[in-house]
Coordinates of C-alpha atoms and ligand atoms in Angstrom, one line a residue:
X493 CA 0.0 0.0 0.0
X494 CA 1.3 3.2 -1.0
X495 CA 2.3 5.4 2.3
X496 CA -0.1 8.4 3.1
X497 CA 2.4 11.3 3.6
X498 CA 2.0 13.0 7.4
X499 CA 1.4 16.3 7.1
X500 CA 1.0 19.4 9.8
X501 CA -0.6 22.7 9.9
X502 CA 0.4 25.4 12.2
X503 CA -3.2 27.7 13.5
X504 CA -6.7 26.7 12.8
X505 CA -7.5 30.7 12.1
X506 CA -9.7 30.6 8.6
X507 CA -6.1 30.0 6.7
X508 CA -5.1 26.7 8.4
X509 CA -8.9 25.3 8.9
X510 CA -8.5 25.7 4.8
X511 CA -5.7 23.8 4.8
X512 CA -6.8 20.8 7.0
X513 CA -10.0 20.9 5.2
X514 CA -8.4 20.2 1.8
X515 CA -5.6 17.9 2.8
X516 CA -8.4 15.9 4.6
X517 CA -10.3 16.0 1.6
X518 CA -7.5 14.6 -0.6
X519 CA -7.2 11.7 1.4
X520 CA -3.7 13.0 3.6
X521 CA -2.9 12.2 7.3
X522 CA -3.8 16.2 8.5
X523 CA -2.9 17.5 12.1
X524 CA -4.1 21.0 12.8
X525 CA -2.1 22.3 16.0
X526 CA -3.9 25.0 17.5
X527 CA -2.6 27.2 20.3
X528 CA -5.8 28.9 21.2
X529 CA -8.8 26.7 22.6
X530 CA -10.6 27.1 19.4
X531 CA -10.7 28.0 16.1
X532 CA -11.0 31.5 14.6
X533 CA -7.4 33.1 15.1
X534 CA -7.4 37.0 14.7
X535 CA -11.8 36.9 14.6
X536 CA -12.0 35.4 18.1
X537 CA -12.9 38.0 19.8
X538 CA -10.9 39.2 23.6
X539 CA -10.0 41.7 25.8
X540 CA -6.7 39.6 26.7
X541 CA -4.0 42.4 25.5
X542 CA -1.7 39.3 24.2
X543 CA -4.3 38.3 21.7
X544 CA -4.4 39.8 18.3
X545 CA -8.4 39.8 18.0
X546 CA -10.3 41.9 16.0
X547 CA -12.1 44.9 18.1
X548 CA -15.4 45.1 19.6
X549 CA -17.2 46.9 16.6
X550 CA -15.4 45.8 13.8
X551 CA -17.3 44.8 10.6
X552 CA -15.5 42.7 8.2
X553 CA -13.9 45.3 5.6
X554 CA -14.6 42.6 1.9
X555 CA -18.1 42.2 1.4
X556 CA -19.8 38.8 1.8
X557 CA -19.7 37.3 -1.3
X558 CA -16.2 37.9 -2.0
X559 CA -15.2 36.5 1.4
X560 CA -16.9 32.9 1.0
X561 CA -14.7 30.0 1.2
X562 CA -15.0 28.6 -2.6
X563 CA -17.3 25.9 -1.5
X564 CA -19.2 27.5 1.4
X565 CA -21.2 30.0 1.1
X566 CA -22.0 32.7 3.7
X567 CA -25.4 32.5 5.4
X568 CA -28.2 34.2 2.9
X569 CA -29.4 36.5 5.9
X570 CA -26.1 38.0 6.8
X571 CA -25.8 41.4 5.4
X572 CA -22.8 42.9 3.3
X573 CA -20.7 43.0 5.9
X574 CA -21.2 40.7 8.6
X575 CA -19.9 41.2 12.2
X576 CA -16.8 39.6 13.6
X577 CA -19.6 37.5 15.7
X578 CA -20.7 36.6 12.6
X579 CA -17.7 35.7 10.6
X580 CA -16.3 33.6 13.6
X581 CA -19.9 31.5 13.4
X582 CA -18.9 31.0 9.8
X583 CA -15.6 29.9 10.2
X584 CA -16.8 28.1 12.9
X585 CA -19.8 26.7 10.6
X586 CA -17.2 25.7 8.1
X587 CA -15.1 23.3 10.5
X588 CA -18.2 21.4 11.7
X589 CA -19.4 21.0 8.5
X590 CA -16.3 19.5 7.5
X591 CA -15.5 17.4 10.4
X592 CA -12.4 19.0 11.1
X593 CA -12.7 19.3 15.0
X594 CA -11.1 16.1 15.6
X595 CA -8.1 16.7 13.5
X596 CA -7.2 19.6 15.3
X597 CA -5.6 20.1 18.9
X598 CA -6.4 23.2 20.5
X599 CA -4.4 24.3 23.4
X600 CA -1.1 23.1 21.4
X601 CA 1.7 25.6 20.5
X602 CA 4.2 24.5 17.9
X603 CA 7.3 25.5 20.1
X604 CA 9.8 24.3 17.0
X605 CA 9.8 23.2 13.7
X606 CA 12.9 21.5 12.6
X607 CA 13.8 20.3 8.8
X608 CA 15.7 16.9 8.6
X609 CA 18.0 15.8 6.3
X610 CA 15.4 13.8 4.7
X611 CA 13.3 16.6 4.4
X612 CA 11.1 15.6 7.3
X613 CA 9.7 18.2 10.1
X614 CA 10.1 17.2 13.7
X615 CA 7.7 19.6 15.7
X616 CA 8.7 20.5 19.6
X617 CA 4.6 20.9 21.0
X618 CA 4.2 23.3 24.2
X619 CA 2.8 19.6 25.5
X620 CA 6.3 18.3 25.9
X621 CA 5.9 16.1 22.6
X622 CA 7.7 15.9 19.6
X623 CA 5.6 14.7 16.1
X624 CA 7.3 14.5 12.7
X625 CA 5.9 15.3 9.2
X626 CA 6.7 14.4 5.8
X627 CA 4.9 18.1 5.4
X628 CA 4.7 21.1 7.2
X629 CA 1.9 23.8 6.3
X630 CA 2.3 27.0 8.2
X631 CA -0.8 28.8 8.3
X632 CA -0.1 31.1 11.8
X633 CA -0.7 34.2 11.0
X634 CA 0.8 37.8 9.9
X635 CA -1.3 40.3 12.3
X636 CA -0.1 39.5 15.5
X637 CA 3.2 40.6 16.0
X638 CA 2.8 44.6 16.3
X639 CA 5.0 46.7 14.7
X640 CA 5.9 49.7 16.6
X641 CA 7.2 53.6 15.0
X642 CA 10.5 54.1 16.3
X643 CA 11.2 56.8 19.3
X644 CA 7.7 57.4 20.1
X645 CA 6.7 55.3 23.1
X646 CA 10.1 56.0 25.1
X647 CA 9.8 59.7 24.3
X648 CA 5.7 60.1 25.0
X649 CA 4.8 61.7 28.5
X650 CA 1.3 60.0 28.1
X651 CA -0.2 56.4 27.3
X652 CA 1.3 54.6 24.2
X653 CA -0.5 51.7 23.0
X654 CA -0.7 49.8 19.6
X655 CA -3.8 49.0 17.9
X656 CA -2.7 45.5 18.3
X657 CA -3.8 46.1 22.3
X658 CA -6.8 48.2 20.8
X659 CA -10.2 46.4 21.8
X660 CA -12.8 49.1 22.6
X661 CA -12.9 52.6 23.0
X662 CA -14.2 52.5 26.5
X663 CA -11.0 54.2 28.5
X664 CA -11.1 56.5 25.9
X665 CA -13.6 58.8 27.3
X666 CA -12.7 62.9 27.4
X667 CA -9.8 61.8 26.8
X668 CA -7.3 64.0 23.7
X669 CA -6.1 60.9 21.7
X670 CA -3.7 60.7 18.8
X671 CA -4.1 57.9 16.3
X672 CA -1.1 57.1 14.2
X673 CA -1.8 56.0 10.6
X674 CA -4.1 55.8 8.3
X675 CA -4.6 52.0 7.2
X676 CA -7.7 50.1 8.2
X677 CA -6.5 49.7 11.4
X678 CA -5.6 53.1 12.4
X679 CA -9.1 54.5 10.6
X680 CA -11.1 51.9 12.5
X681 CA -9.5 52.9 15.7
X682 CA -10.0 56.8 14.9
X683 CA -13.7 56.6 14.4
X684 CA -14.5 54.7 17.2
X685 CA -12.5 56.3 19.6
X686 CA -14.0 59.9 18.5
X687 CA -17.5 58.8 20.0
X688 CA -16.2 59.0 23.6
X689 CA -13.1 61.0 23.2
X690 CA -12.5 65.0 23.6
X691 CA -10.6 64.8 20.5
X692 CA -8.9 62.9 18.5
X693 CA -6.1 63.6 15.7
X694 CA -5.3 61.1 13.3
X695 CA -1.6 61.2 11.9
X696 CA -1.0 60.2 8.3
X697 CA 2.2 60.6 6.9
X698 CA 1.7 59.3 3.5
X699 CA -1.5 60.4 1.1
X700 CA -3.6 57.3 1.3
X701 CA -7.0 56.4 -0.7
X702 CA -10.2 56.0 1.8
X703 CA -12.7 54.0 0.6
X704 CA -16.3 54.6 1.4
X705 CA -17.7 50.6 1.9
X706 CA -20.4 51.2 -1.1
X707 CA -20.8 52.8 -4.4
X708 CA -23.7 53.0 -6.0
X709 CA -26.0 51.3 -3.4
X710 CA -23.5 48.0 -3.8
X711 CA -20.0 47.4 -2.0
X712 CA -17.4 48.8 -3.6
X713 CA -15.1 45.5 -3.9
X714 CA -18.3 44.2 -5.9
X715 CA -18.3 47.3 -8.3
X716 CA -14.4 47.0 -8.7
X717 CA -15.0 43.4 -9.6
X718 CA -16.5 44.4 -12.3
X719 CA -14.1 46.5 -13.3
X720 CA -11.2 43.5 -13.1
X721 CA -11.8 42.7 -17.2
X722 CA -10.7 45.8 -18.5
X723 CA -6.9 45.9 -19.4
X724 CA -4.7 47.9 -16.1
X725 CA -4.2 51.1 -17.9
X726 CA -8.3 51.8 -18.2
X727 CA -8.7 50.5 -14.6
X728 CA -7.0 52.3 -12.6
X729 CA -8.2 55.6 -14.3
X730 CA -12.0 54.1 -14.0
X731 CA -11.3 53.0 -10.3
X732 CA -10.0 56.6 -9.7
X733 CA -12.4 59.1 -11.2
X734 CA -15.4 56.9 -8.9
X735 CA -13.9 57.4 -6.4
X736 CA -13.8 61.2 -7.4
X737 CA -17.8 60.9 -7.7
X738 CA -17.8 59.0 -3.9
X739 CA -15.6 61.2 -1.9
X740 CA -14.9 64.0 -4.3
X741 CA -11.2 65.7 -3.0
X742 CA -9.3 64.3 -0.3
X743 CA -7.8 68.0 -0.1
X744 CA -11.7 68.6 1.1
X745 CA -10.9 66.5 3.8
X746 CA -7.9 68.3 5.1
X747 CA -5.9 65.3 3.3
X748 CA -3.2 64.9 0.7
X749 CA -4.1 63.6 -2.8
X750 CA -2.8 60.4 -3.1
X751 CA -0.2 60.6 -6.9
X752 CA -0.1 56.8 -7.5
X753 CA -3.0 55.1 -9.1
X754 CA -5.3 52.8 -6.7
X755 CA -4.4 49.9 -7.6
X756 CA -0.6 50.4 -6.6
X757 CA -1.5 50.7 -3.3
X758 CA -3.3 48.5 -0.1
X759 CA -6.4 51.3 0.2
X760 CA -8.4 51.7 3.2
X761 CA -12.0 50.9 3.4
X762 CA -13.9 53.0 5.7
X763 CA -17.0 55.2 5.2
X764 CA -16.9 56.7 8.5
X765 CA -13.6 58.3 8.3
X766 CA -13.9 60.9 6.2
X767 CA -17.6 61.7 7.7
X768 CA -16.2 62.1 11.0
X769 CA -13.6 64.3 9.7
X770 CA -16.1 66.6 8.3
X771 CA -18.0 66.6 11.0
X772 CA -15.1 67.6 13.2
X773 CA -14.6 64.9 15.1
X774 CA -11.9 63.8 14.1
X775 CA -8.5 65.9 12.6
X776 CA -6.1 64.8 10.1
X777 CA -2.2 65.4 11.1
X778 CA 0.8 65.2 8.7
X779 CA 3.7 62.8 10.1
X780 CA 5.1 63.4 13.3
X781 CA 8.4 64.8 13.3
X782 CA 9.1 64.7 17.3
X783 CA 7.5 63.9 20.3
X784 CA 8.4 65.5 23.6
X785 CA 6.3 65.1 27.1
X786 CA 2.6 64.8 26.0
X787 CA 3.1 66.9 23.0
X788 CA 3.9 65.9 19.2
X789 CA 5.2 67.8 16.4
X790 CA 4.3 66.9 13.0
X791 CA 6.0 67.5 9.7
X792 CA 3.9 70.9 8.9
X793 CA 5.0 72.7 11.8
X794 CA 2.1 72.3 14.0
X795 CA 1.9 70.4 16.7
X796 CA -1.0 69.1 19.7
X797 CA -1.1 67.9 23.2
X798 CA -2.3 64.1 24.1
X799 CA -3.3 62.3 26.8
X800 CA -2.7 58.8 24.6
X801 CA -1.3 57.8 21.3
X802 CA -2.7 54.8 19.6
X803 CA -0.2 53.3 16.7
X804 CA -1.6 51.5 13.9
X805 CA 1.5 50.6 12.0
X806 CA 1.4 47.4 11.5
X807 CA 2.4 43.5 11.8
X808 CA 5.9 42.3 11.3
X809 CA 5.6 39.2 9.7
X810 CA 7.2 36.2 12.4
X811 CA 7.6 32.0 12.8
X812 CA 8.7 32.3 16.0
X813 CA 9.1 28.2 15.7
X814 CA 11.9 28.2 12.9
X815 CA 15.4 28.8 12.9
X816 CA 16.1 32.8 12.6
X817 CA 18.5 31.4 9.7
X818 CA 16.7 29.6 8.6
X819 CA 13.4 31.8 7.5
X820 CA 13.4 35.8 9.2
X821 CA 11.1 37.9 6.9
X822 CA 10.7 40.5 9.9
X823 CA 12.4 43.1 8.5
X824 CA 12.1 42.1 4.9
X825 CA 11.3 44.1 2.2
X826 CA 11.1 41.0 -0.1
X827 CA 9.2 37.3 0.3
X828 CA 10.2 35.5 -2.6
X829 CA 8.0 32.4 -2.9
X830 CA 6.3 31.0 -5.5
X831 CA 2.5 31.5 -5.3
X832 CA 3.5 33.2 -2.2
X833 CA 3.4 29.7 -0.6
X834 CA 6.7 28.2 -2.3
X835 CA 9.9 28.0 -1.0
X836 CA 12.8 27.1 -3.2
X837 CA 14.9 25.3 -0.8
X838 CA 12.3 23.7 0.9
X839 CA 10.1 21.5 -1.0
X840 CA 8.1 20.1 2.3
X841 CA 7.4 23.6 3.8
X842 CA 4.1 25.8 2.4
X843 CA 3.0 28.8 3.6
X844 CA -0.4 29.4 3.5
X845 CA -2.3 32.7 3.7
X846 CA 1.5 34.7 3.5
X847 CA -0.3 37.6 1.4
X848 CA -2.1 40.5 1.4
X849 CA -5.3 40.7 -0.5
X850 CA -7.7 43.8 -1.3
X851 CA -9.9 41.4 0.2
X852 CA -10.9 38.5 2.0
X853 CA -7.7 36.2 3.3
X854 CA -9.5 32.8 3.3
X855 CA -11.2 32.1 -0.1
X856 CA -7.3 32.5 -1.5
X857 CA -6.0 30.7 1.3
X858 CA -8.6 28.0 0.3
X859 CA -7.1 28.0 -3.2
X860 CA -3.3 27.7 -2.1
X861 CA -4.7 24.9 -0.1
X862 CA -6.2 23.2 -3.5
X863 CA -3.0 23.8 -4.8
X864 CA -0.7 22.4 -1.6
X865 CA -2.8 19.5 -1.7
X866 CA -3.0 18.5 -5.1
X867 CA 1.1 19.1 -4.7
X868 CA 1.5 16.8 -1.6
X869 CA -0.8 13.9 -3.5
X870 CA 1.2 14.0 -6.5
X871 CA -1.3 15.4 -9.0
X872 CA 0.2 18.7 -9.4
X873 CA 4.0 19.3 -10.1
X874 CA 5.9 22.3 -9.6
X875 CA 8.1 24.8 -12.4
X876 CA 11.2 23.0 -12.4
X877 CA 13.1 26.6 -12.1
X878 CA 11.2 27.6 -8.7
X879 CA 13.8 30.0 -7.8
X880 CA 13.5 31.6 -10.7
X881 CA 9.8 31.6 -10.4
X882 CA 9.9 32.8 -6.6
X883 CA 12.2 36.0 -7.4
X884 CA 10.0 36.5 -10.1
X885 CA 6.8 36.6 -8.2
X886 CA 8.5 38.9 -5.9
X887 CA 9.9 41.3 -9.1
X888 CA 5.8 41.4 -9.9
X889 CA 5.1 43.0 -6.4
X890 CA 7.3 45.4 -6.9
X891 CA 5.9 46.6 -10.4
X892 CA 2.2 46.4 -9.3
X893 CA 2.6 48.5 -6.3
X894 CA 4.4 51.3 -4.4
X895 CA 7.8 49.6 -3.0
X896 CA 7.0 50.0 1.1
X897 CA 6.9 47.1 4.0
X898 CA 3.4 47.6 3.8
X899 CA 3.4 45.8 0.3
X900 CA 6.0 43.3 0.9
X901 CA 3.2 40.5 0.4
X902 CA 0.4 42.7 -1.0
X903 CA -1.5 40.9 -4.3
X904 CA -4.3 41.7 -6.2
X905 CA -7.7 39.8 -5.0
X906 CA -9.1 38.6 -8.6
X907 CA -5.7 38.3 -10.6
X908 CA -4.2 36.1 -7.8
X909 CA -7.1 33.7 -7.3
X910 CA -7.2 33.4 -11.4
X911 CA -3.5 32.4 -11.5
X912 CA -3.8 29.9 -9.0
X913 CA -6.4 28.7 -10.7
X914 CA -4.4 28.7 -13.7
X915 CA -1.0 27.6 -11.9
X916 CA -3.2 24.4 -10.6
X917 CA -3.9 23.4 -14.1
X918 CA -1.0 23.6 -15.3
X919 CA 0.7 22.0 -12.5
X920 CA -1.6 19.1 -13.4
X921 CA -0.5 19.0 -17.0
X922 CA 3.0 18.5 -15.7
X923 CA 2.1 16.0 -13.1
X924 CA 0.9 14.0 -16.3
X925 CA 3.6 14.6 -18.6
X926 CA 5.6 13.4 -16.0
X927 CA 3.4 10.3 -15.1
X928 CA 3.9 9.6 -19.0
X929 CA 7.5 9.8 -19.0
X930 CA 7.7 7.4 -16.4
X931 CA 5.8 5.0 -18.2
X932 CA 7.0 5.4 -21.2
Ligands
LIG1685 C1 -8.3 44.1 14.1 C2 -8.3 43.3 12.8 C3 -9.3 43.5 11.9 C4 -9.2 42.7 10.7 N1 -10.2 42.9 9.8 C5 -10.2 42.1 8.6 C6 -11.2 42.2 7.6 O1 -12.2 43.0 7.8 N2 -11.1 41.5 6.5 C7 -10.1 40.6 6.3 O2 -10.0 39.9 5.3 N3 -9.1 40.5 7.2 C8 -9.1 41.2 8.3 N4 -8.1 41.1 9.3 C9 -6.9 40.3 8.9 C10 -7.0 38.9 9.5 O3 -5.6 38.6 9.9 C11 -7.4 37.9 8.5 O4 -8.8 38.1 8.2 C12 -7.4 36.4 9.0 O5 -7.7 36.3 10.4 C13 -6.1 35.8 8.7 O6 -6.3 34.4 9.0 P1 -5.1 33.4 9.2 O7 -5.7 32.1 9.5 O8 -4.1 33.5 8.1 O9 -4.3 34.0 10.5 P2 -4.9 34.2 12.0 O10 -6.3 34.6 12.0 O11 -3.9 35.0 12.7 O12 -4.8 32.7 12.6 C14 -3.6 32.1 12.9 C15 -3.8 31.0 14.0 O13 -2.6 30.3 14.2 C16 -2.4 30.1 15.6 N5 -1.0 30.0 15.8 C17 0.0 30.9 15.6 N6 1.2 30.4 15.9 C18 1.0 29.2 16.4 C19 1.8 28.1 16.9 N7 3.2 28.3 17.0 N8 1.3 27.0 17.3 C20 0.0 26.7 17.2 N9 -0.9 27.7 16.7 C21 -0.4 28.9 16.3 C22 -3.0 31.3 16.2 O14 -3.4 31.0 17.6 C23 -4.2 31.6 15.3 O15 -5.4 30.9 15.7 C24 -8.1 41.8 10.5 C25 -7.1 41.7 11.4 C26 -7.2 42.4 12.6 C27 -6.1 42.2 13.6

C-alpha cells in the first residue's frame, strides 16, 4: 500500500482550517495544532491584550460574497458586511461542517519546527511532545506581532498603545487621543475612539486612498469586480475618477491627494472616516516629526497635546518556531515564494495565507490549499526553475505597487485567485507529462 504522507498545519485561524480541510479531503494524514482553545485566530474576539483579536465593533472590511470559502457560502441572511460575531460563526460553521474538529488540537503551541535531512519536520509541542511530518503547512498568521514607530513610546509623556492592544474605545472617554496612521486599522480605531473621546487627531504621513464601503448602493469591492476585465491602464483611471464621484477631494478633507494610481497601493475601506472628519470629530495630522512630554510635532510645523497615542503601524511578519537562519522575513522588504506559498529550498514547507489581498484572506488561502494538496498527492507538479519563479513573483510585487513594507506580500484579489487557478492546471498537465515519461 502506497504510504499516506503526514502532514501538519500550524493555526486553525480561517487559513489553516483551509488547509486541513483540503488535505483531509485529498485523502492525507492532516494535524491541525492550534494554540488557542478554538478556532478562529485573529476573529476570536478578547479583551486579553496578548491576543491579536479583532475589536469590539469591527465589521468585516470585503463584502460577503467575495469572502466565502470557494465551497461554502456565507449564510443568505447576513448582510454585506457581517460582524466579527458573525464571521467567527462561519468559520466556525465551516469546521463542523467538514468534520475538522477532531483533526485539530487546541491548546497546542508549535514550540519548534525542525527540517531533517530527509526533508522531514520534527515539531517540539508546548505539551512536551515531539511529532514528525513528511509536510509542514504554516498557516499562523501575519497580524499578530505589532509593529511599533521608532522613538515614540520612550519619548511620549502620556499612554502609548498599539492598535494591536486596541479592543474598545471604553478608557477613551474625554480623553485627547492621537491615532497614528491611516490604514484600516488606524481609521477603524480613529472613528470609534471619537465617540467618547475630547478629541482625537489622526496622523497620516503618507496620502492614502479611503474608501467609502459602497458605491452606487453596492460594495465597492463588488463594483471594482467588475471593473477587473478591463486591461490595467483603463482601470485604474475608471477606479479613480469613482472614487472622485464618492468622496470628491481628499484635499476637502484636510488630506493629501494620493499621486499613484489605486491599484498600486493597499487602500483603506472606511465610510466613516472621512464623515467624522467633516464633522469635526476627528482631525487629520501630517507625520510626526518629534515627540516631547505629552506633545507631538508633526511634519507641517504644527503640533498638539495628548493624553494617549494609539499606533496602527502594522504587523511584522514572524515563525517564532523556525530557525532565525533559517526563514526571518521580519524586516524584509522582499518574500520570494512561489505563489507566495513556495519556498525554493524547501520543498516540504508551504506557507499558507502569506499575502495580502484587497480582500478577504480565506477564499485565496482555500485556493493555495487546493493547490498544496494536489502538490503533496502527487497530482500537481511544480516549475522546475522555482527559484526563478519565486524571485519572479517577488519582481511582480514590486511593479504592481508602491515599493513599502506595507506591500511586501500585498497581491491583487481577482488576478491572484485566477492564477492559481491557472497555476493548478498547469501543474496538473505537468504532473501528467511526468506520469507519461515514467511509463513510457
Ligand atoms: C483588528 C483586525 C481586523 C481585521 N479585519 C479584517 C477584515 O475585515 N477582513 C479581512 O479579510 N481581514 C481582516 N483582518 C486580517 C486577519 O488577519 C485575517 O482576516 C485572518 O484572520 C487571517 O487568518 P489566518 O488564518 O491567516 O491567521 P490568524 O487569524 O492570525 O490565525 C492564525 C492562527 O494560528 C495560531 N498559531 C499561531 N502560531 C501558532 C503556533 N506556533 N502553534 C499553534 N498555533 C499557532 C493562532 O493562535 C491563530 O489561531 C483583520 C485583522 C485584525 C487584527
Amino acid at each position: 500500500m502506497k504510504n499516506v504522507p503526514r502532514v501538519a498545519v500550524i493555526g486553525a485561524g480561517c487559513s489553516g482550517i483551509t488547509a486541513l480541510k483540503n488535505c483531509l479531503e485529498k485523502g492525507l494524514d492532516a494535524t491541525c495544532y492550534e494554540a488557542n482553545a478554538d478556532i478562529g485566530g485573529n476573529w476570536i474576539y478578547s479583551e486579553q491584550e496578548s491576543h491579536s483579536s479583532v475589536c469590539e465593533t469591527t465589521h468585516i472590511i470585503s463584502s460577503k460574497t467575495l469572502s466565502e470559502y470557494l465551497d461554502f457560502p456565507m449564510p443568505e441572511d447576513y448582510p454585506d458586511y457581517p460582524s466579527h460575531e458573525q464571521v467567527l460563526r462561519y468559520f466556525r460553521s465551516y469546521a463542523d461542517h467538514f468534520g475538522l474538529r477532531t483533526h485539530i488540537r487546541f491548546n497546542v503551541r508549535v514550540e519548534r519546527a525542525e527540517l531533517g535531512e530527509d526533508q522531514r519536520w520534527t515539531l517540539t509541542l508546548s505539551d512536551g511532545t515531539t511529532e514528525v511530518f513528511d509536510y509542514l503547512l504554516t498557516a499562523n498568521g501575519h497580524h499578530h506581532h505589532a509593529r511599533h514607530p521608532e522613538g515614540i513610546a520612550e519619548a511620549f509623556a502620556g499612554r502609548y498603545l498599539h492598535s494591536h492592544d486596541y479592543k474598545h474605545n471604553r478608557s477613551f472617554k474625554d480623553e485627547r487621543v492621537l491615532v497614528v496612521g491611516s490604514g484600516n486599522s488606524g481609521c477603524d480605531c480613529a472613528v470609534e475612539i471619537s465617540r467618547v473621546a475630547a478629541s482625537v487627531d489622526i496622523s497620516i504621513r503618507r496620502a492614502h486612498y479611503i474608501i467609502p464601503k459602497f458605491f452606487l448602493g453596492k460594495p465597492a469591492d463588488t463594483f471594482n469586480k467588475g471593473l477587473q476585465y478591463l486591461p490595467g491602464f483603463l482601470r485604474g483611471p475608471l477606479q479613480k475618477l469613482s472614487l472622485r464621484f464618492q468622496v470628491g477631494k481628499y484635499a476637502a478633507y484636510g488630506l493629501e491627494e494620493p499621486t499613484e494610481p489605486v491599484t498600486k497601493t493597499h487602500p483603506t475601506l472606511n465610510s466613516e472616516l472621512l464623515y467624522k472628519i467633516r464633522h469635526g470629530k476627528v482631525h487629520p495630522r501630517r507625520g510626526i516629526q518629534s515627540v516631547a512630554g505629552n506633545t507631538v510635532h508633526f511634519t507641517d510645523g504644527s503640533q498638539g497635546t495628548y493624553d494617549t497615542i494609539v499606533a496602527a503601524t502594522g504587523y511584522k511578519i514572524t515563525f517564532p518556531f523556525f530557525d532565525r537562519a533559517m526563514i526571518n522575513y521580519e524586516e524584509a522588504d522582499r518574500i520570494p515564494l512561489f505563489l507566495r506559498m513556495f519556498h525554493p529550498d524547501y520543498p516540504t514547507l508551504i506557507f499558507i495565507g502569506l499575502f495580502q489581498p484587497q480582500g478577504a484572506i480565506w477564499p485565496l488561502s482555500d485556493m493555495q490549499s487546493r493547490v498544496a494538496a494536489a502538490y503533496m498527492t502527487g497530482e500537481y507538479v511544480l516549475p522546475s526553475k522555482l527559484g526563478q519563479e519565486a524571485e519572479a513573483d517577488s519582481d511582480h510585487i514590486e511593479r504592481e505597487f508602491t515599493r513599502s513594507k506595507r506591500h511586501t506580500i500585498e497581491v491583487h484579489y481577482h488576478a491572484f485567485m485566477k492564477r492559481l487557478e491557472r497555476e493548478l492546471a498547469k501543474g496538473r498537465k505537468r504532473a501528467l507529462g511526468k506520469e507519461r515519461e515514467l511509463v513510457g
